[in-house]
Amino acid sequence: MTATDVHVAQAPPASTPTSPRSPRRLRGLPAAAFLGLLCAGWQIMSVLVDSVLVPGVPAIAAELVEIVVDGSFVEQLGVTVLRVGLGFALAFVVAVGIGIAMGRSEFARRFFEPAVLLGLTIPGLVWALLCVIWFGIDLINPVAAVALSSAPALMLTIYQGTRSVDPDLLEMAHVYRFSRVTRLRRLWLPALAPSLFAGARLGLSLGWKVIVLVEVFGMSSGVGYQLNNAFAAQNVAAVLAWTLLFAIVMAVLEYGVLQALERRAGRWRKAVTV
Amino acid sequence: MTAATRIRLTGVGKTFVDARSGARQQVLEDFSLTVEPGELVAVVGASGTGKTTLLHIIAGLVQPDAGEVDVGEPRLGVVFQQPRLLDWLSVRQNVVLALEAAGLDPAAADDALAAVGLADYASSYPTVLSGGQRQRVAVARAFAVEPDLVLLDEPFSALDELTARKLRLLLQELWMQRRRTGLLVTHNPLEAALLADRVIVLTGRPARISASYRVDADRPRSAEDKQLFDLHSHIVAAL
């Protein structure tokens, strides 16, 4: 049980933008400065170490350009994203059902709690190994690994979110005899939106980590497979290039897509003006 | 639809047991009450006298431990102390959901909102409305579903007095247009006298009906009416 007693309907989370903004042009400056320093630092290190194991920035950049231009990055990324997407979607649907059930029923909570706790403590690496052993190279392998590793965190977040859903609204839905579908769509999901987004972030970040492992161990395509190839060829520049591009795409998905969705879901909060 | 629903409670008992301490509180014991079709009964009592429990039992939100509750399967229109709106949906959508759940034409939402003076706010989010306006939406929703039974649980007690007065008059007006069977739970004796056909006073624990008054004054009534004020004094004396 948690102490989160926030009433979603009444207390918008601190994400509401009220802090004074710096001028638009200057906002990206600190981040750009950090990245610039990182590149410069890396380059200095590579010159000082002078080893094939620490390639310089130009070598990494050349590798980056190559995998983007020859189309292999987009192709392999597509494969990986599809696997993560399917696995995550599966975990999400299951976790919404079980998470709400855990919040609604003491029995469900006691029943699923051990599964969630166990699932949270099992390392993603173990799921990756087990799924490779059990499912081989079928699509179900990466999907299951992603689902198994991200579902427990999602369930926990959603379950905790149900504690903040106003019971008065559930009573209202009961006396007006809202159907199950209406309750889910119009009451539970919107009320749980903050938890769903927090859970999605956490679940996706776990999913990315596991998918790469699965692809390293048991797949013949995907970003992880390419990383493994580069590793086998001792091509450090390629390992770094693949990792960098993958990280950038994940960041765009998370900060671009998820945040845009979250803002959309939270439109009504902005209406609080009186 | 006619107001054919009758509420009949016979020998109803309810005891709440505190889950932690195990302390038992008997709120109702052998409690009986009949509300005739088309009658609006106000239940007045101090806080903690089981008024809201009574309403929850009739609404099916609480199961009694003993006795019989005979209300049939009425379609309910309920106004709670808080508006209980879905803040992420527009005002219209809030009413539409209740209409759809009742199998009625969603287009009726706009008429319902117009009847409470909120036609201009149909597309707004409830969060931009004042407390009184939000409660108007709740009233619109309750009447929009063409209820067999209207349950009002301290509907105006969270509002300032001026706003509450306006809403009482609005409720009276709606009641005159579409009479239903109704139960109004309130701790405000004047509100009870103004709106109800019969006022019962609950006291003690377990609660018993310590007084009952029939209000014969014609509607529309005015809060300044001498007759109502006298009744109000009687109720206060019985509390």
PDB file of N, CA, C and O in Angstrom, chain B residues 161-221:
ATOM      1  N   GLU B 161     -24.297  30.441   0.565  1.00  0.00           N
ATOM      2  CA  GLU B 161     -25.743  30.521   0.782  1.00  0.00           C
ATOM      3  C   GLU B 161     -26.478  31.159  -0.400  1.00  0.00           C
ATOM      4  O   GLU B 161     -27.542  30.710  -0.803  1.00  0.00           O
ATOM      5  N   LEU B 162     -25.856  32.183  -0.984  1.00  0.00           N
ATOM      6  CA  LEU B 162     -26.532  32.875  -2.082  1.00  0.00           C
ATOM      7  C   LEU B 162     -26.725  31.940  -3.278  1.00  0.00           C
ATOM      8  O   LEU B 162     -27.796  31.849  -3.873  1.00  0.00           O
ATOM      9  N   THR B 163     -25.656  31.203  -3.612  1.00  0.00           N
ATOM     10  CA  THR B 163     -25.715  30.244  -4.711  1.00  0.00           C
ATOM     11  C   THR B 163     -26.689  29.118  -4.383  1.00  0.00           C
ATOM     12  O   THR B 163     -27.472  28.689  -5.226  1.00  0.00           O
ATOM     13  N   ALA B 164     -26.640  28.663  -3.134  1.00  0.00           N
ATOM     14  CA  ALA B 164     -27.529  27.577  -2.719  1.00  0.00           C
ATOM     15  C   ALA B 164     -28.991  27.994  -2.888  1.00  0.00           C
ATOM     16  O   ALA B 164     -29.820  27.212  -3.354  1.00  0.00           O
ATOM     17  N   ARG B 165     -29.298  29.241  -2.549  1.00  0.00           N
ATOM     18  CA  ARG B 165     -30.685  29.728  -2.683  1.00  0.00           C
ATOM     19  C   ARG B 165     -31.162  29.633  -4.120  1.00  0.00           C
ATOM     20  O   ARG B 165     -32.265  29.183  -4.399  1.00  0.00           O
ATOM     21  N   LYS B 166     -30.313  30.101  -5.022  1.00  0.00           N
ATOM     22  CA  LYS B 166     -30.688  30.076  -6.450  1.00  0.00           C
ATOM     23  C   LYS B 166     -30.929  28.655  -6.897  1.00  0.00           C
ATOM     24  O   LYS B 166     -31.874  28.361  -7.634  1.00  0.00           O
ATOM     25  N   LEU B 167     -30.060  27.754  -6.445  1.00  0.00           N
ATOM     26  CA  LEU B 167     -30.193  26.364  -6.879  1.00  0.00           C
ATOM     27  C   LEU B 167     -31.429  25.697  -6.288  1.00  0.00           C
ATOM     28  O   LEU B 167     -32.053  24.859  -6.927  1.00  0.00           O
ATOM     29  N   ARG B 168     -31.798  26.098  -5.061  1.00  0.00           N
ATOM     30  CA  ARG B 168     -33.022  25.538  -4.477  1.00  0.00           C
ATOM     31  C   ARG B 168     -34.228  25.941  -5.316  1.00  0.00           C
ATOM     32  O   ARG B 168     -35.121  25.136  -5.580  1.00  0.00           O
ATOM     33  N   LEU B 169     -34.236  27.209  -5.749  1.00  0.00           N
ATOM     34  CA  LEU B 169     -35.366  27.669  -6.558  1.00  0.00           C
ATOM     35  C   LEU B 169     -35.380  26.963  -7.915  1.00  0.00           C
ATOM     36  O   LEU B 169     -36.440  26.602  -8.420  1.00  0.00           O
ATOM     37  N   LEU B 170     -34.181  26.748  -8.468  1.00  0.00           N
ATOM     38  CA  LEU B 170     -34.092  26.016  -9.736  1.00  0.00           C
ATOM     39  C   LEU B 170     -34.637  24.601  -9.560  1.00  0.00           C
ATOM     40  O   LEU B 170     -35.401  24.107 -10.399  1.00  0.00           O
ATOM     41  N   LEU B 171     -34.254  23.966  -8.464  1.00  0.00           N
ATOM     42  CA  LEU B 171     -34.706  22.596  -8.219  1.00  0.00           C
ATOM     43  C   LEU B 171     -36.228  22.562  -8.079  1.00  0.00           C
ATOM     44  O   LEU B 171     -36.900  21.681  -8.620  1.00  0.00           O
ATOM     45  N   GLN B 172     -36.767  23.558  -7.368  1.00  0.00           N
ATOM     46  CA  GLN B 172     -38.223  23.617  -7.201  1.00  0.00           C
ATOM     47  C   GLN B 172     -38.913  23.728  -8.555  1.00  0.00           C
ATOM     48  O   GLN B 172     -39.898  23.052  -8.834  1.00  0.00           O
ATOM     49  N   GLU B 173     -38.348  24.575  -9.394  1.00  0.00           N
ATOM     50  CA  GLU B 173     -38.917  24.780 -10.732  1.00  0.00           C
ATOM     51  C   GLU B 173     -38.905  23.469 -11.531  1.00  0.00           C
ATOM     52  O   GLU B 173     -39.908  23.075 -12.126  1.00  0.00           O
ATOM     53  N   LEU B 174     -37.743  22.779 -11.511  1.00  0.00           N
ATOM     54  CA  LEU B 174     -37.636  21.508 -12.228  1.00  0.00           C
ATOM     55  C   LEU B 174     -38.632  20.498 -11.665  1.00  0.00           C
ATOM     56  O   LEU B 174     -39.242  19.720 -12.395  1.00  0.00           O
ATOM     57  N   TRP B 175     -38.779  20.525 -10.361  1.00  0.00           N
ATOM     58  CA  TRP B 175     -39.660  19.567  -9.704  1.00  0.00           C
ATOM     59  C   TRP B 175     -41.111  19.801 -10.115  1.00  0.00           C
ATOM     60  O   TRP B 175     -41.877  18.864 -10.303  1.00  0.00           O
ATOM     61  N   MET B 176     -41.479  21.076 -10.267  1.00  0.00           N
ATOM     62  CA  MET B 176     -42.855  21.378 -10.663  1.00  0.00           C
ATOM     63  C   MET B 176     -43.114  20.916 -12.102  1.00  0.00           C
ATOM     64  O   MET B 176     -44.227  20.512 -12.440  1.00  0.00           O
ATOM     65  N   GLN B 177     -42.077  20.990 -12.936  1.00  0.00           N
ATOM     66  CA  GLN B 177     -42.253  20.585 -14.337  1.00  0.00           C
ATOM     67  C   GLN B 177     -42.281  19.069 -14.496  1.00  0.00           C
ATOM     68  O   GLN B 177     -43.001  18.530 -15.312  1.00  0.00           O
ATOM     69  N   ARG B 178     -41.438  18.372 -13.765  1.00  0.00           N
ATOM     70  CA  ARG B 178     -41.333  16.917 -13.917  1.00  0.00           C
ATOM     71  C   ARG B 178     -41.287  16.264 -12.549  1.00  0.00           C
ATOM     72  O   ARG B 178     -40.243  16.047 -11.992  1.00  0.00           O
ATOM     73  N   ARG B 179     -42.445  16.009 -12.055  1.00  0.00           N
ATOM     74  CA  ARG B 179     -42.565  15.442 -10.721  1.00  0.00           C
ATOM     75  C   ARG B 179     -42.099  13.995 -10.694  1.00  0.00           C
ATOM     76  O   ARG B 179     -42.466  13.205 -11.551  1.00  0.00           O
ATOM     77  N   ARG B 180     -41.306  13.675  -9.703  1.00  0.00           N
ATOM     78  CA  ARG B 180     -40.814  12.312  -9.526  1.00  0.00           C
ATOM     79  C   ARG B 180     -41.016  11.917  -8.077  1.00  0.00           C
ATOM     80  O   ARG B 180     -41.402  12.737  -7.260  1.00  0.00           O
ATOM     81  N   THR B 181     -40.682  10.687  -7.800  1.00  0.00           N
ATOM     82  CA  THR B 181     -40.540  10.306  -6.401  1.00  0.00           C
ATOM     83  C   THR B 181     -39.154  10.756  -5.988  1.00  0.00           C
ATOM     84  O   THR B 181     -38.198  10.597  -6.754  1.00  0.00           O
ATOM     85  N   GLY B 182     -39.044  11.312  -4.777  1.00  0.00           N
ATOM     86  CA  GLY B 182     -37.734  11.825  -4.421  1.00  0.00           C
ATOM     87  C   GLY B 182     -37.432  11.765  -2.942  1.00  0.00           C
ATOM     88  O   GLY B 182     -38.336  11.742  -2.099  1.00  0.00           O
ATOM     89  N   LEU B 183     -36.146  11.709  -2.659  1.00  0.00           N
ATOM     90  CA  LEU B 183     -35.687  11.759  -1.282  1.00  0.00           C
ATOM     91  C   LEU B 183     -34.580  12.801  -1.206  1.00  0.00           C
ATOM     92  O   LEU B 183     -33.617  12.750  -1.971  1.00  0.00           O
ATOM     93  N   LEU B 184     -34.782  13.763  -0.288  1.00  0.00           N
ATOM     94  CA  LEU B 184     -33.787  14.822  -0.108  1.00  0.00           C
ATOM     95  C   LEU B 184     -33.198  14.688   1.282  1.00  0.00           C
ATOM     96  O   LEU B 184     -33.912  14.759   2.273  1.00  0.00           O
ATOM     97  N   VAL B 185     -31.910  14.459   1.349  1.00  0.00           N
ATOM     98  CA  VAL B 185     -31.222  14.404   2.635  1.00  0.00           C
ATOM     99  C   VAL B 185     -30.551  15.742   2.864  1.00  0.00           C
ATOM    100  O   VAL B 185     -29.837  16.227   1.999  1.00  0.00           O
ATOM    101  N   THR B 186     -30.831  16.370   4.006  1.00  0.00           N
ATOM    102  CA  THR B 186     -30.251  17.691   4.252  1.00  0.00           C
ATOM    103  C   THR B 186     -30.136  17.946   5.748  1.00  0.00           C
ATOM    104  O   THR B 186     -30.844  17.332   6.545  1.00  0.00           O
ATOM    105  N   HIS B 187     -29.237  18.831   6.132  1.00  0.00           N
ATOM    106  CA  HIS B 187     -29.243  19.260   7.523  1.00  0.00           C
ATOM    107  C   HIS B 187     -29.815  20.675   7.633  1.00  0.00           C
ATOM    108  O   HIS B 187     -29.763  21.287   8.675  1.00  0.00           O
ATOM    109  N   ASN B 188     -30.360  21.155   6.530  1.00  0.00           N
ATOM    110  CA  ASN B 188     -30.893  22.510   6.494  1.00  0.00           C
ATOM    111  C   ASN B 188     -32.427  22.463   6.574  1.00  0.00           C
ATOM    112  O   ASN B 188     -33.095  22.122   5.599  1.00  0.00           O
ATOM    113  N   PRO B 189     -32.998  22.818   7.737  1.00  0.00           N
ATOM    114  CA  PRO B 189     -34.455  22.698   7.935  1.00  0.00           C
ATOM    115  C   PRO B 189     -35.257  23.557   6.971  1.00  0.00           C
ATOM    116  O   PRO B 189     -36.312  23.140   6.496  1.00  0.00           O
ATOM    117  N   LEU B 190     -34.721  24.726   6.636  1.00  0.00           N
ATOM    118  CA  LEU B 190     -35.474  25.615   5.746  1.00  0.00           C
ATOM    119  C   LEU B 190     -35.508  25.041   4.324  1.00  0.00           C
ATOM    120  O   LEU B 190     -36.524  25.112   3.626  1.00  0.00           O
ATOM    121  N   GLU B 191     -34.396  24.460   3.919  1.00  0.00           N
ATOM    122  CA  GLU B 191     -34.335  23.821   2.607  1.00  0.00           C
ATOM    123  C   GLU B 191     -35.356  22.691   2.521  1.00  0.00           C
ATOM    124  O   GLU B 191     -36.071  22.537   1.531  1.00  0.00           O
ATOM    125  N   ALA B 192     -35.436  21.911   3.602  1.00  0.00           N
ATOM    126  CA  ALA B 192     -36.387  20.808   3.651  1.00  0.00           C
ATOM    127  C   ALA B 192     -37.818  21.334   3.525  1.00  0.00           C
ATOM    128  O   ALA B 192     -38.620  20.829   2.739  1.00  0.00           O
ATOM    129  N   ALA B 193     -38.132  22.381   4.294  1.00  0.00           N
ATOM    130  CA  ALA B 193     -39.489  22.929   4.287  1.00  0.00           C
ATOM    131  C   ALA B 193     -39.834  23.519   2.930  1.00  0.00           C
ATOM    132  O   ALA B 193     -40.959  23.393   2.443  1.00  0.00           O
ATOM    133  N   LEU B 194     -38.858  24.144   2.302  1.00  0.00           N
ATOM    134  CA  LEU B 194     -39.095  24.795   1.008  1.00  0.00           C
ATOM    135  C   LEU B 194     -39.396  23.778  -0.091  1.00  0.00           C
ATOM    136  O   LEU B 194     -40.283  23.977  -0.913  1.00  0.00           O
ATOM    137  N   LEU B 195     -38.676  22.676  -0.078  1.00  0.00           N
ATOM    138  CA  LEU B 195     -38.725  21.783  -1.233  1.00  0.00           C
ATOM    139  C   LEU B 195     -39.649  20.572  -1.069  1.00  0.00           C
ATOM    140  O   LEU B 195     -40.199  20.086  -2.045  1.00  0.00           O
ATOM    141  N   ALA B 196     -39.826  20.088   0.158  1.00  0.00           N
ATOM    142  CA  ALA B 196     -40.425  18.765   0.312  1.00  0.00           C
ATOM    143  C   ALA B 196     -41.935  18.782   0.481  1.00  0.00           C
ATOM    144  O   ALA B 196     -42.537  19.801   0.810  1.00  0.00           O
ATOM    145  N   ASP B 197     -42.543  17.618   0.243  1.00  0.00           N
ATOM    146  CA  ASP B 197     -43.951  17.423   0.545  1.00  0.00           C
ATOM    147  C   ASP B 197     -44.113  16.960   1.990  1.00  0.00           C
ATOM    148  O   ASP B 197     -45.147  17.130   2.604  1.00  0.00           O
ATOM    149  N   ARG B 198     -43.059  16.323   2.480  1.00  0.00           N
ATOM    150  CA  ARG B 198     -43.090  15.813   3.847  1.00  0.00           C
ATOM    151  C   ARG B 198     -41.670  15.885   4.380  1.00  0.00           C
ATOM    152  O   ARG B 198     -40.717  15.623   3.651  1.00  0.00           O
ATOM    153  N   VAL B 199     -41.550  16.279   5.627  1.00  0.00           N
ATOM    154  CA  VAL B 199     -40.238  16.387   6.262  1.00  0.00           C
ATOM    155  C   VAL B 199     -40.198  15.430   7.441  1.00  0.00           C
ATOM    156  O   VAL B 199     -41.101  15.460   8.281  1.00  0.00           O
ATOM    157  N   ILE B 200     -39.203  14.566   7.475  1.00  0.00           N
ATOM    158  CA  ILE B 200     -39.047  13.733   8.662  1.00  0.00           C
ATOM    159  C   ILE B 200     -37.735  14.104   9.340  1.00  0.00           C
ATOM    160  O   ILE B 200     -36.753  14.444   8.679  1.00  0.00           O
ATOM    161  N   VAL B 201     -37.760  14.061  10.663  1.00  0.00           N
ATOM    162  CA  VAL B 201     -36.585  14.441  11.435  1.00  0.00           C
ATOM    163  C   VAL B 201     -36.000  13.187  12.073  1.00  0.00           C
ATOM    164  O   VAL B 201     -36.707  12.423  12.734  1.00  0.00           O
ATOM    165  N   LEU B 202     -34.714  12.955  11.832  1.00  0.00           N
ATOM    166  CA  LEU B 202     -34.027  11.810  12.424  1.00  0.00           C
ATOM    167  C   LEU B 202     -33.194  12.276  13.599  1.00  0.00           C
ATOM    168  O   LEU B 202     -32.496  13.279  13.514  1.00  0.00           O
ATOM    169  N   THR B 203     -33.265  11.525  14.694  1.00  0.00           N
ATOM    170  CA  THR B 203     -32.387  11.824  15.828  1.00  0.00           C
ATOM    171  C   THR B 203     -31.878  10.530  16.430  1.00  0.00           C
ATOM    172  O   THR B 203     -32.476   9.465  16.257  1.00  0.00           O
ATOM    173  N   GLY B 204     -30.790  10.647  17.155  1.00  0.00           N
ATOM    174  CA  GLY B 204     -30.264   9.538  17.948  1.00  0.00           C
ATOM    175  C   GLY B 204     -29.520   8.524  17.118  1.00  0.00           C
ATOM    176  O   GLY B 204     -29.378   8.636  15.907  1.00  0.00           O
ATOM    177  N   ARG B 205     -28.979   7.543  17.837  1.00  0.00           N
ATOM    178  CA  ARG B 205     -28.272   6.457  17.170  1.00  0.00           C
ATOM    179  C   ARG B 205     -28.546   5.186  17.920  1.00  0.00           C
ATOM    180  O   ARG B 205     -28.234   5.130  19.093  1.00  0.00           O
ATOM    181  N   PRO B 206     -29.107   4.166  17.317  1.00  0.00           N
ATOM    182  CA  PRO B 206     -29.596   4.168  15.942  1.00  0.00           C
ATOM    183  C   PRO B 206     -30.708   5.190  15.710  1.00  0.00           C
ATOM    184  O   PRO B 206     -31.425   5.534  16.640  1.00  0.00           O
ATOM    185  N   ALA B 207     -30.805   5.646  14.471  1.00  0.00           N
ATOM    186  CA  ALA B 207     -31.714   6.743  14.171  1.00  0.00           C
ATOM    187  C   ALA B 207     -33.178   6.321  14.295  1.00  0.00           C
ATOM    188  O   ALA B 207     -33.561   5.217  13.935  1.00  0.00           O
ATOM    189  N   ARG B 208     -33.975   7.247  14.814  1.00  0.00           N
ATOM    190  CA  ARG B 208     -35.417   7.024  14.755  1.00  0.00           C
ATOM    191  C   ARG B 208     -36.056   8.320  14.263  1.00  0.00           C
ATOM    192  O   ARG B 208     -35.458   9.404  14.360  1.00  0.00           O
ATOM    193  N   ILE B 209     -37.283   8.187  13.768  1.00  0.00           N
ATOM    194  CA  ILE B 209     -37.988   9.368  13.277  1.00  0.00           C
ATOM    195  C   ILE B 209     -38.613  10.054  14.484  1.00  0.00           C
ATOM    196  O   ILE B 209     -39.538   9.546  15.092  1.00  0.00           O
ATOM    197  N   SER B 210     -38.064  11.221  14.822  1.00  0.00           N
ATOM    198  CA  SER B 210     -38.557  11.876  16.028  1.00  0.00           C
ATOM    199  C   SER B 210     -39.704  12.822  15.717  1.00  0.00           C
ATOM    200  O   SER B 210     -40.437  13.222  16.610  1.00  0.00           O
ATOM    201  N   ALA B 211     -39.864  13.215  14.475  1.00  0.00           N
ATOM    202  CA  ALA B 211     -40.978  14.088  14.111  1.00  0.00           C
ATOM    203  C   ALA B 211     -41.220  13.984  12.612  1.00  0.00           C
ATOM    204  O   ALA B 211     -40.315  13.632  11.858  1.00  0.00           O
ATOM    205  N   SER B 212     -42.428  14.266  12.201  1.00  0.00           N
ATOM    206  CA  SER B 212     -42.772  14.196  10.790  1.00  0.00           C
ATOM    207  C   SER B 212     -43.777  15.295  10.478  1.00  0.00           C
ATOM    208  O   SER B 212     -44.743  15.487  11.231  1.00  0.00           O
ATOM    209  N   TYR B 213     -43.539  16.045   9.435  1.00  0.00           N
ATOM    210  CA  TYR B 213     -44.416  17.160   9.084  1.00  0.00           C
ATOM    211  C   TYR B 213     -44.829  17.067   7.631  1.00  0.00           C
ATOM    212  O   TYR B 213     -43.991  16.816   6.772  1.00  0.00           O
ATOM    213  N   ARG B 214     -46.105  17.301   7.394  1.00  0.00           N
ATOM    214  CA  ARG B 214     -46.557  17.389   6.015  1.00  0.00           C
ATOM    215  C   ARG B 214     -46.528  18.861   5.610  1.00  0.00           C
ATOM    216  O   ARG B 214     -46.928  19.724   6.384  1.00  0.00           O
ATOM    217  N   VAL B 215     -46.015  19.142   4.425  1.00  0.00           N
ATOM    218  CA  VAL B 215     -45.942  20.534   3.969  1.00  0.00           C
ATOM    219  C   VAL B 215     -46.977  20.716   2.871  1.00  0.00           C
ATOM    220  O   VAL B 215     -46.831  20.161   1.789  1.00  0.00           O
ATOM    221  N   ASP B 216     -48.024  21.478   3.182  1.00  0.00           N
ATOM    222  CA  ASP B 216     -49.116  21.580   2.210  1.00  0.00           C
ATOM    223  C   ASP B 216     -49.045  22.826   1.344  1.00  0.00           C
ATOM    224  O   ASP B 216     -49.843  22.985   0.430  1.00  0.00           O
ATOM    225  N   ALA B 217     -48.119  23.704   1.636  1.00  0.00           N
ATOM    226  CA  ALA B 217     -48.046  24.978   0.907  1.00  0.00           C
ATOM    227  C   ALA B 217     -47.936  24.733  -0.600  1.00  0.00           C
ATOM    228  O   ALA B 217     -47.265  23.798  -1.035  1.00  0.00           O
ATOM    229  N   ASP B 218     -48.635  25.565  -1.362  1.00  0.00           N
ATOM    230  CA  ASP B 218     -48.600  25.423  -2.823  1.00  0.00           C
ATOM    231  C   ASP B 218     -47.230  25.811  -3.359  1.00  0.00           C
ATOM    232  O   ASP B 218     -46.541  26.651  -2.787  1.00  0.00           O
ATOM    233  N   ARG B 219     -46.875  25.230  -4.493  1.00  0.00           N
ATOM    234  CA  ARG B 219     -45.638  25.622  -5.170  1.00  0.00           C
ATOM    235  C   ARG B 219     -46.008  26.594  -6.297  1.00  0.00           C
ATOM    236  O   ARG B 219     -47.078  26.443  -6.881  1.00  0.00           O
ATOM    237  N   PRO B 220     -45.158  27.514  -6.673  1.00  0.00           N
ATOM    238  CA  PRO B 220     -43.829  27.744  -6.101  1.00  0.00           C
ATOM    239  C   PRO B 220     -43.887  28.377  -4.728  1.00  0.00           C
ATOM    240  O   PRO B 220     -44.708  29.253  -4.486  1.00  0.00           O
ATOM    241  N   ARG B 221     -43.009  27.893  -3.878  1.00  0.00           N
ATOM    242  CA  ARG B 221     -42.942  28.443  -2.532  1.00  0.00           C
ATOM    243  C   ARG B 221     -41.793  29.435  -2.453  1.00  0.00           C
ATOM    244  O   ARG B 221     -40.875  29.396  -3.253  1.00  0.00           O
TER     245      ARG B 221
END
